[in-house]
CSV table of C-alpha atoms in Angstrom, one decimal:
chain,number,residue,atom,x,y,z
A,1,MET,CA,65.2,37.9,80.0
A,2,ILE,CA,66.5,41.6,79.9
A,3,GLY,CA,64.9,43.1,77.4
A,4,ARG,CA,67.5,46.3,74.8
A,5,SER,CA,66.1,49.0,76.3
A,6,THR,CA,67.4,47.8,79.8
A,7,PHE,CA,70.8,47.8,77.8
A,8,LEU,CA,71.0,50.8,76.2
A,9,LEU,CA,69.9,52.0,79.7
A,10,ALA,CA,72.6,50.5,81.5
A,11,GLY,CA,74.6,51.9,79.0
A,12,ILE,CA,73.5,55.4,79.4
A,13,LEU,CA,73.8,55.5,83.0
A,14,ALA,CA,77.4,54.4,82.8
A,15,LEU,CA,77.8,56.8,80.1
A,16,THR,CA,76.7,59.5,82.3
A,17,THR,CA,78.5,57.9,85.5
A,18,ALA,CA,81.9,58.6,83.8
A,19,ALA,CA,81.4,61.6,82.0
A,20,HIS,CA,80.6,63.0,85.7
A,21,ALA,CA,83.6,61.1,87.1
A,22,GLN,CA,85.1,63.0,84.0
A,23,THR,CA,83.9,66.5,84.5
A,24,ALA,CA,84.7,65.9,88.8
A,25,ALA,CA,88.2,65.0,88.5
A,26,SER,CA,88.6,68.0,85.4
A,27,LYS,CA,87.7,70.5,87.7
A,28,ILE,CA,89.4,69.0,90.9
A,29,ALA,CA,92.1,69.6,88.5
A,30,SER,CA,91.4,72.8,87.5
A,31,GLU,CA,90.9,74.4,91.3
A,32,ARG,CA,94.0,73.1,92.2
A,33,ALA,CA,96.0,74.2,89.1
A,34,LEU,CA,94.9,77.9,90.0
A,35,PHE,CA,96.0,77.4,93.8
A,36,ALA,CA,99.2,76.2,92.9
A,37,LYS,CA,99.6,79.4,91.0
A,38,ILE,CA,98.5,81.6,94.0
A,39,VAL,CA,101.1,79.4,96.5
A,40,GLU,CA,103.9,80.0,94.7
A,41,ILE,CA,103.8,83.7,94.2
A,42,PRO,CA,105.5,84.7,97.4
A,43,THR,CA,103.8,87.4,98.6
A,44,VAL,CA,106.1,88.6,101.6
A,45,GLU,CA,106.2,91.8,103.6
A,46,GLY,CA,108.6,94.2,101.0
A,47,GLN,CA,108.0,92.3,97.9
A,48,PRO,CA,105.3,94.6,95.5
A,49,ALA,CA,106.7,93.3,92.6
A,50,GLU,CA,105.0,89.8,93.9
A,51,PHE,CA,101.6,91.4,95.2
A,52,LYS,CA,101.1,92.9,91.7
A,53,LYS,CA,101.9,89.2,90.2
A,54,LEU,CA,99.2,87.7,92.0
A,55,THR,CA,96.8,91.0,91.7
A,56,THR,CA,96.9,90.7,88.3
A,57,LEU,CA,96.2,86.9,88.2
A,58,LEU,CA,93.4,87.4,90.2
A,59,ALA,CA,92.3,89.9,88.4
A,60,ALA,CA,91.8,88.4,85.0
A,61,GLU,CA,90.2,85.0,86.9
A,62,PHE,CA,87.4,87.5,88.0
A,63,ARG,CA,87.6,89.2,84.6
A,64,LYS,CA,87.4,85.7,82.9
A,65,ALA,CA,83.9,85.4,85.4
A,66,GLY,CA,82.5,88.7,83.8
A,67,ILE,CA,83.1,90.6,87.7
A,68,THR,CA,84.9,93.2,86.1
A,69,ASN,CA,84.6,96.1,88.6
A,70,VAL,CA,88.3,95.6,89.9
A,71,ILE,CA,90.0,98.5,91.5
A,72,ILE,CA,93.6,97.7,93.6
A,73,LYS,CA,95.3,100.3,95.5
A,74,ASP,CA,98.7,100.8,95.4
A,75,HIS,CA,100.1,101.3,99.2
A,76,ASP,CA,102.6,100.9,102.3
A,77,ASN,CA,104.7,98.8,99.2
A,78,THR,CA,101.8,96.4,98.6
A,79,GLN,CA,98.7,96.4,97.4
A,80,THR,CA,94.9,95.8,98.3
A,81,MET,CA,92.2,94.9,95.4
A,82,ILE,CA,88.1,95.9,96.0
A,83,VAL,CA,85.6,94.1,93.8
A,84,ARG,CA,82.7,94.7,93.2
A,85,TRP,CA,79.7,92.2,91.4
A,86,PRO,CA,76.9,94.4,91.2
A,87,ALA,CA,73.3,93.1,92.3
A,88,ALA,CA,71.3,91.6,89.2
A,89,LYS,CA,67.9,91.9,91.0
A,90,PRO,CA,68.6,95.1,93.3
A,91,SER,CA,66.4,94.1,96.8
A,92,GLY,CA,67.6,97.5,98.4
A,93,LYS,CA,69.4,95.5,101.1
A,94,LYS,CA,73.3,97.1,101.6
A,95,PRO,CA,75.9,94.9,100.4
A,96,ILE,CA,78.0,91.9,101.8
A,97,LEU,CA,81.8,91.4,101.9
A,98,LEU,CA,83.9,88.7,101.4
A,99,MET,CA,87.5,89.3,103.3
A,100,ALA,CA,90.8,87.2,102.8
A,101,HIS,CA,94.0,89.0,102.8
A,102,MET,CA,96.6,88.3,99.7
A,103,ASP,CA,100.0,87.9,102.4
A,104,VAL,CA,101.5,85.5,103.6
A,105,VAL,CA,104.5,84.7,106.7
A,106,ALA,CA,107.7,85.3,105.7
A,107,ALA,CA,109.5,82.1,104.8
A,108,LYS,CA,113.5,80.9,106.1
A,109,ALA,CA,113.7,77.8,102.9
A,110,SER,CA,117.1,76.7,104.5
A,111,ASP,CA,114.5,75.3,107.8
A,112,TRP,CA,112.0,73.7,105.4
A,113,LYS,CA,112.3,70.2,104.0
A,114,TYR,CA,110.8,71.4,100.7
A,115,PRO,CA,111.0,75.2,99.1
A,116,PRO,CA,108.5,76.8,101.1
A,117,PHE,CA,106.7,78.0,98.1
A,118,LYS,CA,106.9,75.3,95.7
A,119,PHE,CA,103.5,74.1,95.8
A,120,ARG,CA,103.1,70.3,96.1
A,121,GLU,CA,101.1,67.7,97.4
A,122,GLU,CA,101.4,64.8,100.0
A,123,GLY,CA,99.7,62.3,102.2
A,124,GLY,CA,95.7,64.2,101.4
A,125,TYR,CA,97.5,67.9,101.5
A,126,TYR,CA,98.9,70.5,99.6
A,127,LEU,CA,101.7,72.1,100.9
A,128,GLY,CA,103.4,75.4,100.6
A,129,ARG,CA,104.2,78.6,102.9
A,130,GLY,CA,100.2,80.8,103.0
A,131,SER,CA,98.3,77.5,101.8
A,132,ASN,CA,96.6,77.7,105.0
A,133,ASP,CA,96.7,81.0,106.1
A,134,ASN,CA,95.3,82.5,104.0
A,135,LYS,CA,95.6,81.3,100.3
A,136,ALA,CA,93.3,78.8,100.6
A,137,ALA,CA,90.4,80.4,101.7
A,138,LEU,CA,91.5,83.4,98.9
A,139,THR,CA,90.7,80.9,96.5
A,140,GLY,CA,87.9,79.5,97.3
A,141,ILE,CA,86.3,83.3,97.2
A,142,VAL,CA,87.4,83.3,93.7
A,143,LEU,CA,85.9,80.1,92.8
A,144,ALA,CA,82.8,80.3,94.4
A,145,LEU,CA,82.3,83.1,92.4
A,146,GLN,CA,83.3,82.1,88.6
A,147,TYR,CA,80.5,79.1,89.3
A,148,LEU,CA,77.9,81.1,90.7
A,149,ARG,CA,78.6,83.3,87.3
A,150,ALA,CA,78.6,80.5,85.5
A,151,GLU,CA,75.3,78.7,86.7
A,152,LYS,CA,73.9,81.9,86.1
A,153,PHE,CA,73.0,83.4,90.0
A,154,GLU,CA,71.4,86.6,90.2
A,155,PRO,CA,72.7,88.3,93.0
A,156,THR,CA,70.1,90.3,95.0
A,157,ARG,CA,72.1,92.6,96.6
A,158,ASP,CA,75.8,93.5,95.9
A,159,ILE,CA,78.7,91.5,96.2
A,160,ILE,CA,82.3,93.4,97.5
A,161,VAL,CA,85.6,91.3,97.5
A,162,LEU,CA,87.9,93.0,99.9
A,163,PHE,CA,91.7,91.2,99.5
A,164,THR,CA,94.8,92.7,101.5
A,165,GLY,CA,98.1,93.0,101.4
A,166,ASP,CA,99.7,93.4,105.0
A,167,GLU,CA,96.9,91.6,107.3
A,168,GLU,CA,100.5,89.7,108.4
A,169,THR,CA,101.9,93.3,109.3
A,170,ILE,CA,100.6,96.5,109.8
A,171,GLY,CA,97.3,95.9,108.5
A,172,ASN,CA,96.8,99.1,107.1
A,173,GLY,CA,94.5,97.7,103.8
A,174,ALA,CA,92.2,96.9,106.2
A,175,ARG,CA,92.7,100.0,107.9
A,176,ARG,CA,92.1,102.2,105.1
A,177,ALA,CA,89.7,100.4,103.8
A,178,ALA,CA,87.4,101.1,107.0
A,179,THR,CA,88.1,104.4,106.9
A,180,GLU,CA,89.6,106.5,103.1
A,181,TRP,CA,87.6,103.3,101.3
A,182,ARG,CA,84.8,103.2,103.0
A,183,ASP,CA,82.5,104.1,99.8
A,184,LEU,CA,83.9,101.3,98.2
A,185,ILE,CA,83.7,98.3,100.7
A,186,ASP,CA,80.5,99.5,102.8
A,187,ALA,CA,78.5,96.6,103.6
A,188,GLU,CA,75.6,95.1,105.7
A,189,TYR,CA,78.6,92.8,107.4
A,190,ALA,CA,81.3,90.8,106.4
A,191,LEU,CA,82.0,87.3,105.9
A,192,ASN,CA,85.9,86.9,106.7
A,193,GLY,CA,87.8,83.9,105.0
A,194,ASP,CA,90.8,84.3,107.5
A,195,ALA,CA,88.6,82.8,110.2
A,196,GLY,CA,85.8,80.0,110.8
A,197,GLY,CA,86.2,76.6,109.2
A,198,GLY,CA,85.2,73.1,110.5
A,199,SER,CA,86.8,70.0,111.9
A,200,VAL,CA,86.5,66.8,111.2
A,201,PHE,CA,87.6,63.2,112.9
A,202,PRO,CA,89.9,60.8,110.5
A,203,ASP,CA,86.8,58.2,110.2
A,204,GLY,CA,84.6,61.2,109.0
A,205,ARG,CA,83.0,62.4,112.0
A,206,VAL,CA,82.2,65.5,111.8
A,207,GLU,CA,83.4,67.9,115.0
A,208,GLY,CA,81.2,70.9,114.3
A,209,PHE,CA,82.6,74.1,111.8
A,210,GLY,CA,83.0,77.6,114.1
A,211,ILE,CA,81.5,81.1,113.0
A,212,GLN,CA,84.3,83.5,114.4
A,213,ILE,CA,81.9,86.4,116.1
A,214,ALA,CA,84.7,88.6,118.3
A,215,GLU,CA,88.9,88.2,118.6
A,216,LYS,CA,91.7,89.3,120.8
A,217,THR,CA,93.4,92.7,120.2
A,218,TYR,CA,96.8,92.1,118.8
A,219,ALA,CA,99.6,94.6,120.5
A,220,ASP,CA,103.4,94.3,121.0
A,221,PHE,CA,105.1,95.8,123.2
A,222,ARG,CA,108.8,96.5,124.1
A,223,LEU,CA,110.8,95.4,127.0
A,224,THR,CA,114.2,97.9,127.0
A,225,ALA,CA,117.2,97.5,130.2
A,226,VAL,CA,119.8,99.8,129.5
A,227,ASN,CA,122.8,100.8,131.5
A,228,ARG,CA,126.4,102.1,131.4
A,229,GLY,CA,128.6,99.0,130.5
A,230,GLY,CA,131.8,98.6,131.2
A,231,HIS,CA,134.7,96.1,130.7
A,232,SER,CA,133.5,92.3,131.2
A,233,SER,CA,135.8,91.7,133.3
A,234,VAL,CA,134.5,93.7,136.6
A,235,PRO,CA,130.9,92.8,136.5
A,236,ARG,CA,128.5,95.2,138.0
A,237,PRO,CA,125.0,93.9,139.5
A,238,ASP,CA,123.4,96.3,137.5
A,239,ASN,CA,123.3,94.3,134.0
A,240,ALA,CA,121.0,94.9,131.2
A,241,ILE,CA,120.5,91.3,130.7
A,242,TYR,CA,119.7,89.9,134.1
A,243,ALA,CA,117.5,92.6,134.1
A,244,LEU,CA,115.2,92.0,131.2
A,245,ALA,CA,115.6,88.4,131.8
A,246,ASN,CA,114.0,88.6,135.0
A,247,ALA,CA,111.3,91.0,133.8
A,248,LEU,CA,110.3,88.1,130.7
A,249,THR,CA,110.9,85.5,133.6
A,250,ALA,CA,107.5,87.3,135.9
A,251,VAL,CA,105.7,88.0,132.5
A,252,GLU,CA,105.8,83.8,131.8
A,253,ARG,CA,104.5,83.4,135.7
A,254,HIS,CA,102.1,85.7,135.4
A,255,ARG,CA,98.4,85.1,134.6
A,256,PHE,CA,95.8,87.9,133.9
A,257,PRO,CA,92.4,87.5,134.9
A,258,ALA,CA,90.6,84.7,134.2
A,259,MET,CA,87.1,86.7,131.5
A,260,ILE,CA,84.7,85.4,129.5
A,261,ASN,CA,81.7,87.2,127.5
A,262,ASP,CA,79.3,86.6,125.0
A,263,ALA,CA,81.1,84.7,122.1
A,264,THR,CA,83.0,82.6,124.8
A,265,ARG,CA,80.3,81.6,126.6
A,266,ALA,CA,78.0,80.9,123.4
A,267,SER,CA,81.2,78.6,122.6
A,268,PHE,CA,82.0,77.1,125.5
A,269,GLU,CA,77.8,76.0,126.5
A,270,MET,CA,78.0,74.5,122.9
A,271,LEU,CA,81.0,72.1,123.3
A,272,ALA,CA,80.4,71.1,127.2
A,273,LYS,CA,77.0,69.8,125.6
A,274,GLY,CA,79.4,67.4,123.8
A,275,ASP,CA,81.6,66.1,125.6
A,276,SER,CA,81.8,64.0,128.6
A,277,GLY,CA,84.6,64.1,129.5
A,278,GLN,CA,87.8,66.3,130.7
A,279,PHE,CA,87.1,68.9,128.8
A,280,GLY,CA,83.4,68.7,129.1
A,281,GLU,CA,83.8,69.0,133.1
A,282,LEU,CA,86.1,72.0,133.0
A,283,LEU,CA,83.9,74.3,130.7
A,284,ARG,CA,80.6,73.1,132.9
A,285,ARG,CA,82.6,74.1,136.5
A,286,TYR,CA,83.7,77.6,134.3
A,287,LEU,CA,80.8,78.3,133.4
A,288,ALA,CA,79.4,78.1,136.4
A,289,ASP,CA,82.3,80.8,138.0
A,290,PRO,CA,84.1,82.1,135.8
A,291,GLN,CA,86.4,83.7,138.5
A,292,ASP,CA,87.7,80.1,139.5
A,293,ARG,CA,91.1,80.6,138.4
A,294,GLU,CA,92.5,76.8,138.6
A,295,THR,CA,89.6,75.9,136.7
A,296,ALA,CA,90.4,78.7,134.5
A,297,ASP,CA,94.1,77.7,134.3
A,298,LEU,CA,93.1,74.5,133.7
A,299,LEU,CA,91.1,75.6,130.7
A,300,GLU,CA,93.5,77.2,129.8
A,301,ALA,CA,96.3,74.8,129.5
A,302,MET,CA,94.0,72.1,127.0
A,303,ASP,CA,92.2,74.9,124.6
A,304,PRO,CA,95.2,78.4,124.8
A,305,GLY,CA,94.2,81.6,124.6
A,306,SER,CA,90.0,80.9,125.9
A,307,THR,CA,89.7,82.6,129.0
A,308,ARG,CA,92.1,85.6,129.3
A,309,THR,CA,94.6,88.3,128.1
A,310,ARG,CA,98.1,85.7,127.3
A,311,CYS,CA,101.4,87.5,127.2
A,312,VAL,CA,104.7,85.9,125.7
A,313,ALA,CA,108.3,86.8,124.2
A,314,THR,CA,108.8,86.3,120.8
A,315,MET,CA,111.9,88.0,120.0
A,316,LEU,CA,115.4,89.5,121.8
A,317,SER,CA,118.6,91.2,121.5
A,318,GLY,CA,121.2,92.0,123.6
A,319,GLY,CA,124.6,92.7,124.4
A,320,HIS,CA,127.5,94.8,121.9
A,321,ALA,CA,130.4,93.0,122.5
A,322,PRO,CA,131.7,89.6,123.9
A,323,ASN,CA,133.9,91.2,126.3
A,324,ALA,CA,131.3,94.1,127.3
A,325,LEU,CA,129.3,94.5,130.2
A,326,PRO,CA,125.6,95.3,128.1
A,327,GLN,CA,124.4,98.6,127.4
A,328,LYS,CA,121.3,97.8,126.2
A,329,ALA,CA,119.1,94.5,126.0
A,330,GLU,CA,115.6,94.6,124.1
A,331,ALA,CA,112.6,91.8,123.9
A,332,ASN,CA,109.2,91.4,122.1
A,333,VAL,CA,106.5,90.5,124.0
A,334,ASN,CA,103.5,89.5,122.1
A,335,CYS,CA,99.9,89.9,123.8
A,336,ARG,CA,96.6,88.6,122.4
A,337,ILE,CA,94.0,91.4,124.5
A,338,PHE,CA,90.4,89.6,125.8
A,339,PRO,CA,88.0,92.2,124.7
A,340,GLY,CA,87.1,94.9,126.5
A,341,VAL,CA,90.8,95.3,128.1
A,342,LYS,CA,92.3,98.5,127.3
A,343,THR,CA,95.7,97.7,125.9
A,344,GLU,CA,97.5,101.0,128.1
A,345,ASP,CA,96.1,98.2,131.4
A,346,VAL,CA,98.3,95.7,130.1
A,347,ARG,CA,101.1,97.6,129.2
A,348,GLN,CA,101.0,99.1,132.7
A,349,GLN,CA,100.4,95.4,134.1
A,350,LEU,CA,103.8,94.6,131.7
A,351,GLN,CA,105.2,97.6,133.4
A,352,ALA,CA,104.5,96.8,137.0
A,353,LEU,CA,105.9,93.2,136.5
A,354,SER,CA,109.1,94.1,134.7
A,355,GLY,CA,110.5,96.5,137.6
A,356,PRO,CA,112.1,99.8,137.8
A,357,ASP,CA,114.9,98.4,135.4
A,358,VAL,CA,113.2,98.4,132.4
A,359,THR,CA,111.0,100.6,130.3
A,360,VAL,CA,107.7,98.9,128.7
A,361,SER,CA,106.6,100.7,125.7
A,362,ALA,CA,104.0,100.2,122.8
A,363,ALA,CA,105.4,99.1,119.7
A,364,GLU,CA,103.7,101.9,117.4
A,365,GLY,CA,101.6,100.8,114.5
A,366,SER,CA,101.3,97.4,116.1
A,367,GLN,CA,97.9,97.7,117.7
A,368,THR,CA,94.3,96.3,116.3
A,369,PRO,CA,91.2,98.1,117.4
A,370,GLU,CA,89.8,97.7,120.6
A,371,THR,CA,86.9,95.6,119.1
A,372,ALA,CA,83.2,94.2,120.7
A,373,PRO,CA,82.2,91.3,119.5
A,374,SER,CA,80.1,91.0,116.3
A,375,PRO,CA,76.5,90.7,117.7
A,376,MET,CA,75.1,86.9,117.2
A,377,ARG,CA,72.3,86.9,114.4
A,378,ASP,CA,70.5,84.1,113.3
A,379,ASP,CA,70.8,84.4,110.1
A,380,ILE,CA,73.4,84.1,109.2
A,381,VAL,CA,74.3,81.2,111.7
A,382,GLN,CA,71.1,79.3,109.7
A,383,ALA,CA,72.9,80.0,106.4
A,384,TYR,CA,76.0,79.0,107.7
A,385,ARG,CA,74.6,75.8,108.8
A,386,ALA,CA,73.0,75.0,105.8
A,387,ALA,CA,75.7,75.7,103.9
A,388,VAL,CA,77.5,73.4,105.9
A,389,ALA,CA,75.1,70.8,106.0
A,390,THR,CA,75.5,70.2,101.8
A,391,ARG,CA,78.3,68.3,103.1
A,392,PHE,CA,78.3,67.8,106.4
A,393,PRO,CA,74.5,67.0,107.5
A,394,ASN,CA,73.4,68.4,111.4
A,395,ALA,CA,77.0,69.6,111.8
A,396,PRO,CA,77.5,71.9,114.6
A,397,VAL,CA,78.3,75.3,113.7
A,398,LEU,CA,79.7,76.9,117.2
A,399,PRO,CA,80.1,81.0,117.9
A,400,PHE,CA,83.7,81.3,118.7
A,401,GLN,CA,85.9,83.9,119.9
A,402,SER,CA,89.5,83.7,118.4
A,403,ALA,CA,93.0,83.8,119.7
A,404,GLY,CA,94.2,85.5,116.7
A,405,ALA,CA,93.9,89.0,115.4
A,406,THR,CA,92.6,89.5,111.5
A,407,ASP,CA,91.6,92.6,109.7
A,408,GLY,CA,88.4,92.2,110.3
A,409,ALA,CA,89.3,93.9,113.9
A,410,PHE,CA,89.3,97.0,111.6
A,411,LEU,CA,86.1,96.6,109.9
A,412,ARG,CA,84.4,95.7,113.1
A,413,ALA,CA,85.8,99.3,115.1
A,414,ALA,CA,84.4,100.7,112.1
A,415,GLY,CA,80.8,99.7,112.3
A,416,ILE,CA,80.9,97.0,110.5
A,417,PRO,CA,80.0,93.7,111.6
A,418,VAL,CA,82.1,90.6,110.9
A,419,TYR,CA,82.0,86.9,110.9
A,420,GLY,CA,84.6,84.4,110.7
A,421,PHE,CA,83.6,82.2,108.0
A,422,GLY,CA,84.7,79.1,106.2
A,423,GLY,CA,84.1,76.0,104.3
A,424,LEU,CA,87.8,74.4,105.0
A,425,TRP,CA,88.1,71.5,107.1
A,426,SER,CA,90.9,70.4,109.2
A,427,ILE,CA,91.5,66.8,110.6
A,428,VAL,CA,91.2,66.4,114.6
A,429,GLY,CA,94.4,66.1,115.9
A,430,GLN,CA,96.6,67.3,112.9
A,431,LYS,CA,98.5,70.1,112.6
A,432,GLU,CA,98.2,72.3,109.5
A,433,GLY,CA,101.8,74.6,110.7
A,434,ALA,CA,100.0,77.6,109.8
A,435,HIS,CA,103.2,80.1,109.7
A,436,GLY,CA,105.2,77.2,111.1
A,437,LEU,CA,106.7,74.8,108.9
A,438,ASP,CA,105.7,72.7,106.5
A,439,GLU,CA,102.6,74.1,106.2
A,440,ARG,CA,99.2,72.6,104.2
A,441,VAL,CA,95.9,72.1,104.1
A,442,TRP,CA,93.7,69.2,103.8
A,443,ALA,CA,93.2,69.0,100.1
A,444,GLU,CA,89.2,67.4,100.6
A,445,GLY,CA,88.8,70.4,102.6
A,446,PHE,CA,90.6,72.8,99.9
A,447,HIS,CA,88.2,71.4,97.4
A,448,GLY,CA,85.0,71.1,99.5
A,449,GLN,CA,85.0,74.4,101.0
A,450,VAL,CA,84.0,75.7,97.5
A,451,PRO,CA,80.2,74.8,97.6
A,452,ILE,CA,80.2,75.7,100.7
A,453,TRP,CA,81.0,79.3,99.6
A,454,MET,CA,78.8,78.8,96.9
A,455,GLU,CA,75.7,77.9,99.0
A,456,MET,CA,75.9,80.7,102.0
A,457,LEU,CA,76.1,83.2,98.9
A,458,ARG,CA,73.0,82.0,97.9
A,459,ARG,CA,71.0,82.2,100.6
A,460,VAL,CA,72.5,85.6,102.2
A,461,ALA,CA,72.5,86.9,98.4
A,462,GLY,CA,70.2,85.6,96.7
A,463,ASN,CA,66.1,85.8,97.0
């Protein structure tokens, strides 16, 4: 016989479960709504009013949580936001800096299936320009700090937030933060939400989470061919477009020397342990002999940007009339330069490849600083592993070097170690389109990042 108390307990459990589900659903809806607002503000280059809309929204969100030390810097036709949550129980340790960027790559609406700045949901993804790069992580940082405040978390060191507005362009937000605004952002180290994160197989098995400890140097070079021109009815061998085309073909075919450093070695070693297939075999061969060019090329084909400096043509222009010989032809070549390689050395190599009829010059203001990897810290890796374990127990955490460049380079150059940290995860084999069409982020990963950020901060900024 089932007693009355059993029925009562069952009823209480049912109500509690229903209330919890309702609370969780409400929380997800609230997070989604904030993310939608942030994505739908088109913070692209040359739109200062849109950046003001976003910083106004973000400042209100921080103040709603009781974080009132908010500074907005107007500069270079954009804005940078610096926020400080002072330590409640100061331990004497230097602050921790959290980083993300507010700006996004411009989107040509006619190329998109739907308006790029209209937030939408489809097939388990949230879509919109900037949803993946970098507004998901930015929103995750804001939400994590709000929830930590709500649960009365008392940090033992200051937590500083740096949100920049020109990471995708000139990088002056981070450059100035690392120099003239250094007193506002100085920290023991930074956790950069624009790098790091995880990947999960479609069946739910976790592949791993990466912590970025190094990044390549970004640099643009202009290849320019000039000519006296003339009438197209009298062609000559000295043609600016042909000269430029030959130079670009030489750049396309060139392979810079294979290289390895502490960041890529550590990443390759951990990946090789868990891969018994062709990729794992290539990794083991490369680790045994990093100068093996053939293995480096095969590995590069499977994991682009991992073994060397890479340069690629990205923009092209030439000629001035359809019935005239071209007087000028110009191309932009974008390079991602392996740490330890000088930008000037790359320019000289491009010049040698291009020949005497093409001039190679560095695009002014395009270069990020040349930096060495941040030192591996066991305390940070262990904190990251524990934070990820709140969702994915025993998930591998891999140090890595990113092929792309971030604001972190400016801080590394100024002596602040930077660690790419992300709670976001993607689905293995599924493209998310950062900088491309129909950019998207896995919705479960977006919401799941928040407790990972929270646990990370409890461990590095708590007792």
